[in-house]
Structure formats: structure tokens, C-alpha cells
PDB file of C-alpha atoms and ligand atoms in Angstrom:
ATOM      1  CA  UNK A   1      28.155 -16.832 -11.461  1.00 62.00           C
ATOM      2  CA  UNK A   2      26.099 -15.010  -9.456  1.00 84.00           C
ATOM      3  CA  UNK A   3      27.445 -13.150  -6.329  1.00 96.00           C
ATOM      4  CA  UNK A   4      27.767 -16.360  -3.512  1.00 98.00           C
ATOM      5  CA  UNK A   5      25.309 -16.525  -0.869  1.00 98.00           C
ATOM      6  CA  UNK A   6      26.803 -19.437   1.387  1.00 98.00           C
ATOM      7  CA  UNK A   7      24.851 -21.501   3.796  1.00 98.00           C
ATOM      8  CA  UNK A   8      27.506 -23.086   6.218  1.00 99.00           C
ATOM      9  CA  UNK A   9      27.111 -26.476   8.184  1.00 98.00           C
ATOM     10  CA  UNK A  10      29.169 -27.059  11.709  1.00 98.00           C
ATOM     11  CA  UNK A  11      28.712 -28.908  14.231  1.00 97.00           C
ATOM     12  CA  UNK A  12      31.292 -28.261  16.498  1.00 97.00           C
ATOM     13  CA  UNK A  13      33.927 -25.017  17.117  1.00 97.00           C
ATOM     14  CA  UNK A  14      33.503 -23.791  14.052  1.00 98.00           C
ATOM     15  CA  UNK A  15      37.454 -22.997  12.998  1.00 98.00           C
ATOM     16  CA  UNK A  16      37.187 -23.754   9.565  1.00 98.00           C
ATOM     17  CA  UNK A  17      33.667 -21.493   9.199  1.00 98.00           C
ATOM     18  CA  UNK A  18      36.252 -18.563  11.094  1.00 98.00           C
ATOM     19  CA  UNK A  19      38.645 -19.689   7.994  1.00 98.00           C
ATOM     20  CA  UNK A  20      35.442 -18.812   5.956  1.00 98.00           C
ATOM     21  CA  UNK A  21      34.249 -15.711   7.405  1.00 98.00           C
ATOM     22  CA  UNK A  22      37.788 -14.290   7.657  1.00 98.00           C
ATOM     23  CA  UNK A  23      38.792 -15.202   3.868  1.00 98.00           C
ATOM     24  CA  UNK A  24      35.313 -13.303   3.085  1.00 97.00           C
ATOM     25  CA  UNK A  25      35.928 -10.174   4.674  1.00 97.00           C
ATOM     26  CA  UNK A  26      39.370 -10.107   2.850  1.00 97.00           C
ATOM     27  CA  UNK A  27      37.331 -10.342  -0.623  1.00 96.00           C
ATOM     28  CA  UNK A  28      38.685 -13.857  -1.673  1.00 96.00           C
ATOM     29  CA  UNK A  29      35.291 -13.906  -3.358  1.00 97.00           C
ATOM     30  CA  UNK A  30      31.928 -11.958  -4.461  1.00 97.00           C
ATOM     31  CA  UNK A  31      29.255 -12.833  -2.066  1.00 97.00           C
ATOM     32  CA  UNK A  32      28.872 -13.511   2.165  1.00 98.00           C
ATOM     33  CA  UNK A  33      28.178 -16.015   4.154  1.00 98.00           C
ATOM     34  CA  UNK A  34      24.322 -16.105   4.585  1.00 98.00           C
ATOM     35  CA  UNK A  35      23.617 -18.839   7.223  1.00 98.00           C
ATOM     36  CA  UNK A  36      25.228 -21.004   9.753  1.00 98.00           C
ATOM     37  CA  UNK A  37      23.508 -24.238  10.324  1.00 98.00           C
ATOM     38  CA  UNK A  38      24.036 -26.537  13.185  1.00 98.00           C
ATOM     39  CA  UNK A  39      22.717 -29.318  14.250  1.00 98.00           C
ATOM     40  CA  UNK A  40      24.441 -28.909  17.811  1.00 97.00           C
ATOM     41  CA  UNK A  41      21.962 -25.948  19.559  1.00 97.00           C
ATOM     42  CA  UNK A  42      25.914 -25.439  21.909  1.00 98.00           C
ATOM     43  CA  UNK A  43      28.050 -25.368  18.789  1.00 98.00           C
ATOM     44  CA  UNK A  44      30.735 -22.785  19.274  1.00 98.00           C
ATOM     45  CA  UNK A  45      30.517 -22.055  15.181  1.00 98.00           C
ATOM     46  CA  UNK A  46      26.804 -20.499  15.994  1.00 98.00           C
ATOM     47  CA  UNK A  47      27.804 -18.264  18.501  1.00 98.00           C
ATOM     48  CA  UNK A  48      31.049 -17.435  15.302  1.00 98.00           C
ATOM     49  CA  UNK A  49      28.015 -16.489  13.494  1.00 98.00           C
ATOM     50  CA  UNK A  50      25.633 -14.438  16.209  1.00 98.00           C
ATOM     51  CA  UNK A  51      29.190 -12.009  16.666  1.00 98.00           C
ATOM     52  CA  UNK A  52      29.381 -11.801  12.750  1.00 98.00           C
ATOM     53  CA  UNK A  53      25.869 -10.704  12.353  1.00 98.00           C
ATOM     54  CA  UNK A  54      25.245 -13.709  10.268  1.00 98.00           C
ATOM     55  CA  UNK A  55      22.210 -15.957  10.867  1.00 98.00           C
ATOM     56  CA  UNK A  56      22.858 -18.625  13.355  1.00 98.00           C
ATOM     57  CA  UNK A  57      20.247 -22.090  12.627  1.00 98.00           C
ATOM     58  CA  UNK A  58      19.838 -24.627  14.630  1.00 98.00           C
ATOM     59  CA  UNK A  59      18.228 -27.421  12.860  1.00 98.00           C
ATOM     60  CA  UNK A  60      18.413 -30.992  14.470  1.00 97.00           C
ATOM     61  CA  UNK A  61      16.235 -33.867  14.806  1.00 94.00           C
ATOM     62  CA  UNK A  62      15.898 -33.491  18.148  1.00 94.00           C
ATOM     63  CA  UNK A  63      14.387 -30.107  17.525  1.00 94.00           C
ATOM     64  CA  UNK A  64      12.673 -31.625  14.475  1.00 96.00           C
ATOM     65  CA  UNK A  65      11.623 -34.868  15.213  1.00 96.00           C
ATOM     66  CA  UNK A  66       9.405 -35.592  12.361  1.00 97.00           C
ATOM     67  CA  UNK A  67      11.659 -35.741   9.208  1.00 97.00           C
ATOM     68  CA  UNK A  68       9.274 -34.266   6.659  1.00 97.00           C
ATOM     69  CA  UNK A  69       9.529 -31.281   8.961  1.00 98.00           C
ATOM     70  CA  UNK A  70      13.200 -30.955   9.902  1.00 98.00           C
ATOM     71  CA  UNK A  71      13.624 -31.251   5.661  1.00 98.00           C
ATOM     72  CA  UNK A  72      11.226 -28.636   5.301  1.00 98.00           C
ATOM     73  CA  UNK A  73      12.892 -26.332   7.783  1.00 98.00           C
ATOM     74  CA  UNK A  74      16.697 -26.498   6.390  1.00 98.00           C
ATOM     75  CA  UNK A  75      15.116 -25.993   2.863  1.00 98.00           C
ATOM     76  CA  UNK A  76      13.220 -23.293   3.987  1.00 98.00           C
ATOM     77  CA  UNK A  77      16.690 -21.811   5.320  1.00 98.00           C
ATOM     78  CA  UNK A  78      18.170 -22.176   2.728  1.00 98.00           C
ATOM     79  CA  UNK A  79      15.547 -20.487   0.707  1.00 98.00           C
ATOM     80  CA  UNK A  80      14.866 -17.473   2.807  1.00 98.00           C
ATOM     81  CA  UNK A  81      18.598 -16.957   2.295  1.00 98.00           C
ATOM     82  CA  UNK A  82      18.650 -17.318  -1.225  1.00 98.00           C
ATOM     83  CA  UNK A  83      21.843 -19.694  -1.041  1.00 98.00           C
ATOM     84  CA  UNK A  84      23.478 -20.861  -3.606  1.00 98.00           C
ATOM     85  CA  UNK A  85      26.395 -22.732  -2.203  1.00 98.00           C
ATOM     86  CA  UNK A  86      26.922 -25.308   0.958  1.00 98.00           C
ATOM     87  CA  UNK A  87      29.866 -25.549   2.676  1.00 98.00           C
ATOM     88  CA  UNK A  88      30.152 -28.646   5.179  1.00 98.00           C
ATOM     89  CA  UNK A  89      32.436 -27.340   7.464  1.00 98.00           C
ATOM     90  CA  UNK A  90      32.851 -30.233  10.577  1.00 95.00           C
ATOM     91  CA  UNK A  91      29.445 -31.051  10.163  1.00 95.00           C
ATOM     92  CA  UNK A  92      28.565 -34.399  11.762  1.00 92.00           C
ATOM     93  CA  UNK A  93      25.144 -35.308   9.815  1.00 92.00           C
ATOM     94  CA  UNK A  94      24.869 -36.407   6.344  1.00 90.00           C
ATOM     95  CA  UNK A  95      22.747 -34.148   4.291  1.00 94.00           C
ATOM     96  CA  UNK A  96      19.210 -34.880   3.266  1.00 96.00           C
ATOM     97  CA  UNK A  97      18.560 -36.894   0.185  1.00 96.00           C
ATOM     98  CA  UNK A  98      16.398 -33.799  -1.017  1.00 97.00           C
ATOM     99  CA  UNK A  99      18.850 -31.296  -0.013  1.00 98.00           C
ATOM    100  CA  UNK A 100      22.566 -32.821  -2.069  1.00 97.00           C
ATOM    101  CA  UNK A 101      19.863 -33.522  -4.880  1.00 97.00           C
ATOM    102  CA  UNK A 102      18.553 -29.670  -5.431  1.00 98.00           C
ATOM    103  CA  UNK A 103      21.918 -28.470  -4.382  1.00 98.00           C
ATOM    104  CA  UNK A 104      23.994 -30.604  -6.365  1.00 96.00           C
ATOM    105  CA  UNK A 105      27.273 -29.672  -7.904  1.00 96.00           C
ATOM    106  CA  UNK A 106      26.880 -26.593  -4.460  1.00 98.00           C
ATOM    107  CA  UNK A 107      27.884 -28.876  -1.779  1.00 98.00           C
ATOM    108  CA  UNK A 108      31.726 -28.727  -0.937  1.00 98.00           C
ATOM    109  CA  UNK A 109      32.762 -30.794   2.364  1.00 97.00           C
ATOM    110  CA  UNK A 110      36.382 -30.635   4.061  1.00 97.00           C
ATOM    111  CA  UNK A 111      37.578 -34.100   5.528  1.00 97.00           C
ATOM    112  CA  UNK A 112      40.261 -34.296   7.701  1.00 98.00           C
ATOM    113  CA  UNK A 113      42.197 -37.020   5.242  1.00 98.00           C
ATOM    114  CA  UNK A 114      43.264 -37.726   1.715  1.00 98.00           C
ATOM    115  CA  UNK A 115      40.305 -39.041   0.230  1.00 97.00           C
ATOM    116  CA  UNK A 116      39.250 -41.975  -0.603  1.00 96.00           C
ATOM    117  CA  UNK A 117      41.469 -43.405   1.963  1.00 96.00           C
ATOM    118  CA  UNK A 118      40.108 -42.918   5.869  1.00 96.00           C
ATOM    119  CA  UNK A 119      36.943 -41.732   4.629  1.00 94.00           C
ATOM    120  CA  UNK A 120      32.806 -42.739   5.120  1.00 89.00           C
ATOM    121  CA  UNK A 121      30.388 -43.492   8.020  1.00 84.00           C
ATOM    122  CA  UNK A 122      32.254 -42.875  11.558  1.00 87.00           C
ATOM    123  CA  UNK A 123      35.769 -41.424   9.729  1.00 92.00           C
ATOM    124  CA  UNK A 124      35.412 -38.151  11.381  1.00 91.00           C
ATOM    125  CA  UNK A 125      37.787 -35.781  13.673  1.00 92.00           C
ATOM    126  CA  UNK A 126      39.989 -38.483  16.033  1.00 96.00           C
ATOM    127  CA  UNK A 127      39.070 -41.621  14.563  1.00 97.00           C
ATOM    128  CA  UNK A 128      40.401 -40.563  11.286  1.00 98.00           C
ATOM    129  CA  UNK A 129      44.103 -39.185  12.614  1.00 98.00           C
ATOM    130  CA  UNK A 130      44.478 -42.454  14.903  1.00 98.00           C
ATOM    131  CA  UNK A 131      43.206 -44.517  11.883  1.00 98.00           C
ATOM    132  CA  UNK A 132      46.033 -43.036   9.976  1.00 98.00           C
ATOM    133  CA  UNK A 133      48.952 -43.175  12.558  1.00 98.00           C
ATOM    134  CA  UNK A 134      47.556 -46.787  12.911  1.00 97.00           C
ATOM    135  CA  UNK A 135      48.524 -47.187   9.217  1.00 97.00           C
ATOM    136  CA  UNK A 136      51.752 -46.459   9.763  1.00 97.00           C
ATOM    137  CA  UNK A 137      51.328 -43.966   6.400  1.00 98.00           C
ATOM    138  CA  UNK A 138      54.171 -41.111   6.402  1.00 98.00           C
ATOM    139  CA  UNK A 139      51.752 -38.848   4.945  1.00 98.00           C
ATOM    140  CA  UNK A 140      48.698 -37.596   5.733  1.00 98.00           C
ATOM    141  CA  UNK A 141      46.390 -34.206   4.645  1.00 98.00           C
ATOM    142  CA  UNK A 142      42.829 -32.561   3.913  1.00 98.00           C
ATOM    143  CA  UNK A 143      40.277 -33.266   1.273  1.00 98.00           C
ATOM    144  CA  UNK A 144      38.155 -30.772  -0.047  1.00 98.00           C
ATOM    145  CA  UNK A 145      35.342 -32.486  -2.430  1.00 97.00           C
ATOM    146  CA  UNK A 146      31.970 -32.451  -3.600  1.00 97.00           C
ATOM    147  CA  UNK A 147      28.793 -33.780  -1.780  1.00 97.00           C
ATOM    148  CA  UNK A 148      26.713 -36.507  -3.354  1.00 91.00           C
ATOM    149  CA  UNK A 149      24.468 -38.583  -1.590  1.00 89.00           C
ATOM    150  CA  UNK A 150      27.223 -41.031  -0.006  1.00 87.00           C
ATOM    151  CA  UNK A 151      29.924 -39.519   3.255  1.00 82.00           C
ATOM    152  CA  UNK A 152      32.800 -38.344   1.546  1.00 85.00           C
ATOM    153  CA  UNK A 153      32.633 -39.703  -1.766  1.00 88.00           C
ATOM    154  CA  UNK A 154      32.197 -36.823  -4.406  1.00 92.00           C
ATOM    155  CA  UNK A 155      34.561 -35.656  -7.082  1.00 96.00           C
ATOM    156  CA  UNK A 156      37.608 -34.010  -5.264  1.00 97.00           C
ATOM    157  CA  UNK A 157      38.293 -30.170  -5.790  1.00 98.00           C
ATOM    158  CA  UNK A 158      41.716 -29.506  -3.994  1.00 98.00           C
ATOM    159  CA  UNK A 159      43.880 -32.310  -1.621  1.00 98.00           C
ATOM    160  CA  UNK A 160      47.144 -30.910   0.462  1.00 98.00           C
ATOM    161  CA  UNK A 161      49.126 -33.334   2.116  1.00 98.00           C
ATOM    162  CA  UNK A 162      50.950 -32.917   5.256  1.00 98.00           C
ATOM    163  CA  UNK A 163      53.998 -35.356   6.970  1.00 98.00           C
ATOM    164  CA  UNK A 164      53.133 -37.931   9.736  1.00 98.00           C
ATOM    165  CA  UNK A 165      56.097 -37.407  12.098  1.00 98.00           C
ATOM    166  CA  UNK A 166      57.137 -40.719  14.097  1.00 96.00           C
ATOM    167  CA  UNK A 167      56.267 -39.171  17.571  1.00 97.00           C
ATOM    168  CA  UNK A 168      52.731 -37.749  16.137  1.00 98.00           C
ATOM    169  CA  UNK A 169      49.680 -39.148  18.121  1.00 98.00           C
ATOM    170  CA  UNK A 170      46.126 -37.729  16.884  1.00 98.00           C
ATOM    171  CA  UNK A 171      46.024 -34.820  18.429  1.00 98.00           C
ATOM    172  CA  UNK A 172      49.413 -33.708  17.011  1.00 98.00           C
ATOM    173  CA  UNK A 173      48.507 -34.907  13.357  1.00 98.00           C
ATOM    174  CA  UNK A 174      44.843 -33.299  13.514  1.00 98.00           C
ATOM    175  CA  UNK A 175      46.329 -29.984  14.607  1.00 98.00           C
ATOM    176  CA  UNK A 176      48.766 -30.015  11.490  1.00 98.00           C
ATOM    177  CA  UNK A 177      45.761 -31.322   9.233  1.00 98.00           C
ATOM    178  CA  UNK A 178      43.577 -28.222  10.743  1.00 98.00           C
ATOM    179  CA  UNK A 179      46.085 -25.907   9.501  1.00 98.00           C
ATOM    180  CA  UNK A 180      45.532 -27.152   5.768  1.00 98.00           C
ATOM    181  CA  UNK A 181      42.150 -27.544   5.852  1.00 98.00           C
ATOM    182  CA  UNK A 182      41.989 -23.300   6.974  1.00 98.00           C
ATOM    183  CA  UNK A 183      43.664 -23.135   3.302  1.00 98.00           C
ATOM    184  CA  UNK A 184      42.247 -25.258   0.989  1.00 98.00           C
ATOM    185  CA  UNK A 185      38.609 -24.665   2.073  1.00 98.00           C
ATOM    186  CA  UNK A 186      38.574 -20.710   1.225  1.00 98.00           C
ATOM    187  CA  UNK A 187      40.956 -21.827  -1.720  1.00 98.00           C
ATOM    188  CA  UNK A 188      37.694 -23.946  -2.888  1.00 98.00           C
ATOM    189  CA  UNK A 189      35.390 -21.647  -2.350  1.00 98.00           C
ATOM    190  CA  UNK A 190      37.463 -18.849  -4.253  1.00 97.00           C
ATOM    191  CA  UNK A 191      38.005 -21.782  -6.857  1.00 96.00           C
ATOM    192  CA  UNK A 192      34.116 -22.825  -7.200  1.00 96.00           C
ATOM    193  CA  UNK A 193      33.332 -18.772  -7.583  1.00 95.00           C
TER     194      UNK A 193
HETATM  195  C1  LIG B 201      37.752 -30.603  11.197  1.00 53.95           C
HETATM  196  O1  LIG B 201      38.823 -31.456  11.490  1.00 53.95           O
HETATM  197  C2  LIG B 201      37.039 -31.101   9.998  1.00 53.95           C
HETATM  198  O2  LIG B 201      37.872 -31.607   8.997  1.00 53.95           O
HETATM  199  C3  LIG B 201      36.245 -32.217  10.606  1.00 53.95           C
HETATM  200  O3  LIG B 201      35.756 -31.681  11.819  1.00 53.95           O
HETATM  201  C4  LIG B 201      36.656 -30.693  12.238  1.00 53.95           C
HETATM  202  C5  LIG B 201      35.917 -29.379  12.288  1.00 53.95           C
HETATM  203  O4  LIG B 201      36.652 -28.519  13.021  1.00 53.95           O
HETATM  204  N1  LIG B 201      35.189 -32.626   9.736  1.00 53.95           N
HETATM  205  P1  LIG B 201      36.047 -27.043  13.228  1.00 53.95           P
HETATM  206  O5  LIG B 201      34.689 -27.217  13.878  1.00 53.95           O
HETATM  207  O6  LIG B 201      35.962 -26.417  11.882  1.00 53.95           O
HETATM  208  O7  LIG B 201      37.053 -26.388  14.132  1.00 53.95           O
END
């Protein structure tokens, strides 16, 4: 494998792209992070990028309105920075079509949950950890799998559970689930290098 030029995809704080950025500077694995791509122009995890030198892309449809071109401009991104790995890191969207199918096999996502359970369209942040303490399931964790063309359904690389405590509420079980997903992403990442 080639040294890893990673494109990463946030939409909100970023916390899991600092995970990324911090396990790269240790040398968990050959290669930088290339790109951050939002599609939130406000998104905390661009202005992560702008103080790590790294290039900080905002591509949304709002800025994009026509698709053909908003395609065109992430692939184009992705080309200029000769990537060769995409890392979903809280990224709201689901990918292009044309994007999982010439990066496929290079798209790792992180979801809050343990996979296949609380997962698809609208499982995302909150709604997953009150979906789970609604369950009344004792255990809960992070999922970090590959992308294919449906919301978290790709083959899964590394799971870590973590307890439900009786007096959790969402906030409580997301902040526990954060801490695991800050491991097992770099872990995958190390893992897919
Ligand atoms: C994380 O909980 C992630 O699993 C979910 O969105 C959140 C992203 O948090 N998809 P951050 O932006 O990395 O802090």
C-alpha cells in the first residue's frame, strides 16, 4: 500500500477528525491527512483543519446546487489531493453514487452504535443514543465499517461495546460512545494501512 493520503468528511465539531490528525502525527500510519470536506461552510472540523495546515473544503449543495457540479467538485478534491482513502467522520450526507463506486473498498464510516442495530436514514448523533436507552439494551458501542452505497450498511472492520448504565440519558451514553469511537477509528485506519 501506498503511503495514505486521506480525504476526511465532517460535518459538525470535528472530534473524531482531531482523533485522526492526532493519531497521525504520532505515526500510527504512513501517509497525512490531505483534505477535510464539509458540507457545513461553520463546521468546527474545518477550522481543525485551517490550524493543521490541511485543506479545509466546503462542498454542499447549497454551494453546488446543480448536482453534476457539486459531484464534479468533491471528485475534483479528491483528485487534486491524490486520495486514496475516505474517512466519514460525523458526516451527515450520504456519499455520491459515483464517489463509494470509484472509491470502493476506501470508504470507512464511524457510527455511533453496534451495527446493524440503530443504524440507516435519520440514526445519527441523539436519535441513535435515545433510540438505544429506549431499548432498554444494557449495552451499547461504536461501529467502524465500510461504505457502500446504502447508510451504514458495509462490511464491519472493528465494533467496541460500551455499558448502558440505568441513570444514562443520551447525552451521558453518547459521551461514553465518543470515547470509543476516538479509538477504534485511528485503530481502522492503522488496520486498513
Ligand atoms: C459522532 O458521534 C459520530 O459517531 C457521529 O457524529 C458524531 C461526530 O462527532 N456520526 P464529531 O464531529 O467527530 O465530534
Amino acid at each position: 500500500m501506498d503511503e495514505l493520503s486521506i480525504a476526511v468528511f465532517a460535518s459538525g465539531g470535528g472530534t473524531n477528525l482531531q482523533s485522526l490528525i492526532d493519531s497521525c502525527k504520532q505515526g500510527a500510519w504512513d501517509g497525512s491527512i490531505t483534505a477535510v470536506i464539509s458540507n457545513n461552510s461553520g463546521a468546527y472540523a474545518l477550522e481543525r483543519a485551517r490550524n493543521e495546515n490541511i485543506a479545509a473544503c466546503h462542498i454542499s449543495g447549497v454551494k453546488f446546487p446543480e448536482r453534476e457540479r457539486f459531484v464534479g467538485e468533491m471528485l475534483r478534491t479528491l483528485e487534486n489531493h491524490k486520495v486514496n482513502l475516505i474517512v466519514l467522520a460525523g458526516y451527515m450526507k450520504l456519499l455520491p453514487v459515483e464517489v463509494v463506486r470509484k472509491y470502493r473498498n476506501r470508504i470507512l464510516n464511524i457510527h455511533p452504535a453496534l451495527l446493524p442495530k440503530y443504524g440507516g436514514k435519520g440514526m445519527y448523533g441523539m436519535n441513535v443514543h435515545k433510540a438505544v436507552i429506549e431499548s432498554g439494551d444494557s449495552i451499547s458501542g461504536a461501529t467502524v465499517h465500510f461504505v457502500d452505497e446504502i447508510f451504514d450498511h458495509g462490511v464491519i472492520l472493528i465494533q467496541r461495546t460500551v455499558p448502558v448504565l440505568p441513570d444514562d440519558d443520551p447525552e451521558s451514553l453518547a459521551a461514553r460512545v465518543l470515547k470509543v469511537e476516538h479509538k477504534i477509528l485511528p485503530a481502522a485506519v492503522s488496520m486498513f494501512a
